[in-house]
Short mmCIF file of C-alpha atoms in Angstrom, two decimals:
data_model
loop_
_atom_site.label_atom_id
_atom_site.label_comp_id
_atom_site.label_asym_id
_atom_site.label_seq_id
_atom_site.Cartn_x
_atom_site.Cartn_y
_atom_site.Cartn_z
CA UNK I 1 36.59 -69.90 23.16
CA UNK I 2 34.69 -68.65 20.20
CA UNK I 3 32.12 -67.18 22.56
CA UNK I 4 34.85 -65.29 24.43
CA UNK I 5 36.27 -64.11 21.13
CA UNK I 6 32.81 -62.85 20.03
CA UNK I 7 32.36 -60.98 23.35
CA UNK I 8 35.82 -59.48 23.01
CA UNK I 9 35.10 -58.47 19.42
CA UNK I 10 31.79 -56.84 20.31
CA UNK I 11 33.37 -54.99 23.28
CA UNK I 12 36.24 -53.78 21.15
CA UNK I 13 33.86 -52.62 18.42
CA UNK I 14 31.85 -50.57 20.97
CA UNK I 15 35.04 -48.89 22.22
CA UNK I 16 36.02 -48.02 18.66
CA UNK I 17 32.57 -46.60 17.97
CA UNK I 18 32.65 -44.54 21.14
CA UNK I 19 35.94 -42.91 20.13
CA UNK I 20 34.77 -42.25 16.57
CA UNK I 21 33.64 -38.71 15.92
CA UNK I 22 31.20 -38.12 13.12
CA UNK I 23 32.74 -35.02 11.49
CA UNK I 24 29.85 -34.62 9.11
CA UNK I 25 27.71 -33.46 12.04
CA UNK I 26 30.17 -30.75 13.15
CA UNK I 27 29.71 -27.33 11.58
CA UNK I 28 32.52 -24.89 11.88
CA UNK I 29 31.80 -21.73 13.86
CA UNK I 30 31.21 -18.84 11.53
CA UNK I 31 34.13 -16.50 11.58
CA UNK I 32 33.30 -12.82 11.61
CA UNK I 33 33.80 -11.39 8.19
CA UNK I 34 36.71 -9.10 7.77
CA UNK I 35 35.39 -5.58 7.28
CA UNK I 36 35.47 -4.49 3.66
CA UNK I 37 36.48 -0.87 3.34
CA UNK I 38 34.43 1.06 0.86
CA UNK I 39 35.71 2.73 -2.27
CA UNK I 40 34.84 6.45 -1.88
CA UNK I 41 34.74 7.56 -5.51
CA UNK I 42 32.61 4.72 -6.89
CA UNK I 43 30.51 4.99 -3.76
CA UNK I 44 29.91 8.68 -4.44
CA UNK I 45 28.78 7.85 -7.97
CA UNK I 46 26.46 5.14 -6.61
CA UNK I 47 25.07 7.50 -3.95
CA UNK I 48 24.46 10.19 -6.58
CA UNK I 49 22.68 7.76 -8.93
CA UNK I 50 20.61 6.34 -6.08
CA UNK I 51 19.64 9.76 -4.78
CA UNK I 52 18.44 10.72 -8.28
CA UNK I 53 15.69 8.11 -7.95
CA UNK I 54 14.46 9.95 -4.83
CA UNK I 55 14.74 13.29 -6.57
CA UNK I 56 12.58 12.13 -9.44
CA UNK I 57 10.00 10.88 -6.92
CA UNK I 58 10.24 14.26 -5.09
CA UNK I 59 9.47 16.16 -8.30
CA UNK I 60 6.61 13.84 -9.26
CA UNK I 61 4.98 14.15 -5.86
CA UNK I 62 5.49 17.89 -5.83
CA UNK I 63 3.89 18.23 -9.24
CA UNK I 64 0.82 16.42 -7.88
CA UNK I 65 0.67 19.11 -5.17
CA UNK I 66 2.30 17.59 -2.11
CA UNK I 67 5.53 17.67 -0.17
CA UNK I 68 6.18 14.11 0.99
CA UNK I 69 8.74 12.92 3.48
CA UNK I 70 8.66 9.50 1.81
CA UNK I 71 10.46 10.98 -1.18
CA UNK I 72 13.21 12.18 1.11
CA UNK I 73 13.43 8.76 2.76
CA UNK I 74 13.57 7.12 -0.63
CA UNK I 75 16.39 9.53 -1.56
CA UNK I 76 18.44 8.53 1.44
CA UNK I 77 17.72 4.79 1.23
CA UNK I 78 18.54 4.72 -2.50
CA UNK I 79 21.69 6.76 -1.92
CA UNK I 80 22.86 4.27 0.67
CA UNK I 81 22.04 1.33 -1.56
CA UNK I 82 23.84 2.93 -4.51
CA UNK I 83 26.86 3.68 -2.34
CA UNK I 84 26.95 0.08 -1.16
CA UNK I 85 26.60 -1.32 -4.70
CA UNK I 86 29.23 0.88 -6.25
CA UNK I 87 31.53 1.34 -3.25
CA UNK I 88 31.49 -2.36 -2.25
CA UNK I 89 30.29 -1.72 1.33
CA UNK I 90 28.46 0.91 3.38
CA UNK I 91 30.69 2.09 6.17
CA UNK I 92 30.21 5.05 8.49
CA UNK I 93 31.81 7.50 6.06
CA UNK I 94 29.44 6.13 3.41
CA UNK I 95 26.39 6.78 5.58
CA UNK I 96 27.57 10.36 6.15
CA UNK I 97 28.26 10.84 2.47
CA UNK I 98 24.78 9.50 1.61
CA UNK I 99 23.04 11.80 4.05
CA UNK I 100 24.92 14.81 2.65
CA UNK I 101 24.16 13.67 -0.87
CA UNK I 102 20.44 13.43 -0.01
CA UNK I 103 20.49 16.95 1.44
CA UNK I 104 22.01 18.35 -1.78
CA UNK I 105 19.70 16.23 -3.93
CA UNK I 106 16.58 17.42 -2.08
CA UNK I 107 17.69 21.01 -2.43
CA UNK I 108 18.12 20.53 -6.16
CA UNK I 109 14.80 18.62 -6.50
CA UNK I 110 13.03 21.47 -4.71
CA UNK I 111 14.69 23.96 -7.02
CA UNK I 112 13.67 21.94 -10.06
CA UNK I 113 10.04 21.97 -8.83
CA UNK I 114 10.06 25.76 -8.40
CA UNK I 115 11.86 26.33 -11.70
CA UNK I 116 9.25 24.20 -13.41
CA UNK I 117 6.46 26.24 -11.85
CA UNK I 118 8.13 29.50 -12.94
CA UNK I 119 8.70 28.13 -16.42
CA UNK I 120 5.05 27.08 -16.68
CA UNK I 121 3.91 30.61 -15.78
CA UNK I 122 6.30 32.23 -18.23
CA UNK I 123 5.35 29.87 -21.05
CA UNK I 124 1.67 30.69 -20.35
CA UNK I 125 2.61 34.37 -20.85
CA UNK I 126 4.09 33.52 -24.24
CA UNK I 127 7.76 33.05 -23.50
CA UNK I 128 9.59 30.17 -25.17
CA UNK I 129 11.75 28.79 -22.31
CA UNK I 130 12.95 25.44 -21.13
CA UNK I 131 13.59 24.22 -17.61
CA UNK I 132 17.32 24.63 -18.24
CA UNK I 133 16.74 28.32 -19.09
CA UNK I 134 14.92 29.03 -15.84
CA UNK I 135 16.77 26.76 -13.40
CA UNK I 136 19.85 28.96 -12.81
CA UNK I 137 17.66 31.98 -12.08
CA UNK I 138 15.03 30.34 -9.83
CA UNK I 139 15.67 32.41 -6.67
CA UNK I 140 16.13 35.60 -8.62
CA UNK I 141 12.81 35.02 -10.43
CA UNK I 142 10.80 34.86 -7.21
CA UNK I 143 9.28 37.80 -5.36
CA UNK I 144 10.08 38.16 -1.69
CA UNK I 145 6.91 36.36 -0.79
CA UNK I 146 7.58 33.61 -3.36
CA UNK I 147 11.14 33.24 -1.98
CA UNK I 148 9.61 32.73 1.47
CA UNK I 149 7.41 29.95 0.15
CA UNK I 150 10.36 28.44 -1.67
CA UNK I 151 12.40 28.12 1.55
CA UNK I 152 9.39 27.06 3.55
CA UNK I 153 8.81 24.15 1.13
CA UNK I 154 12.49 23.27 1.41
CA UNK I 155 12.51 23.30 5.25
CA UNK I 156 9.26 21.29 5.39
CA UNK I 157 10.81 18.79 2.97
CA UNK I 158 13.90 18.48 5.12
CA UNK I 159 11.83 18.04 8.31
CA UNK I 160 9.68 15.35 6.66
CA UNK I 161 12.80 13.65 5.35
CA UNK I 162 14.34 13.56 8.84
CA UNK I 163 11.09 12.27 10.39
CA UNK I 164 10.67 9.56 7.82
CA UNK I 165 14.22 8.32 7.64
CA UNK I 166 16.07 8.94 10.88
CA UNK I 167 15.60 5.29 11.94
CA UNK I 168 17.10 4.08 8.68
CA UNK I 169 20.03 6.40 9.07
CA UNK I 170 20.71 5.35 12.70
CA UNK I 171 20.36 1.66 11.81
CA UNK I 172 22.76 2.01 8.87
CA UNK I 173 25.25 3.94 10.97
CA UNK I 174 25.16 1.32 13.73
CA UNK I 175 25.56 -1.58 11.40
CA UNK I 176 28.32 0.13 9.36
CA UNK I 177 31.78 -1.17 9.94
#
């Protein structure tokens, strides 16, 4: 009888083990994260601060004697990162805001470069001016030919920015919530 009991006990133990589920091996399916809407005003501040990094790079590269699309790409990427950091997420409106912010920032960076050039020439002639004195009158200070070069530099800068960052913009727009 003890042999029957042992067989019964072993059989019963196997059935219990077969019905036991090891919950430590089961991982819950990841739930899609609820979209976090961005905060526009803090996002704008972040986009502005981020785009300033690209603007500084733009001016530095320009002072060396080049127009580089990488500075425009840095402007857009930093604007998007700043928007995301300050605005809590980068949604489609954030991507649009960042591209618009980069367009304005590149315009201002180009203007700073030209104002700096004008200031350098006027200082060399003996005038005591600062960049802030010249900046508001940049376009008015240029001859017709100089104004043509000014806008040519701006258009080349925009074209290089688009060429170097359109993939980042499209990817950010597609992944935005």
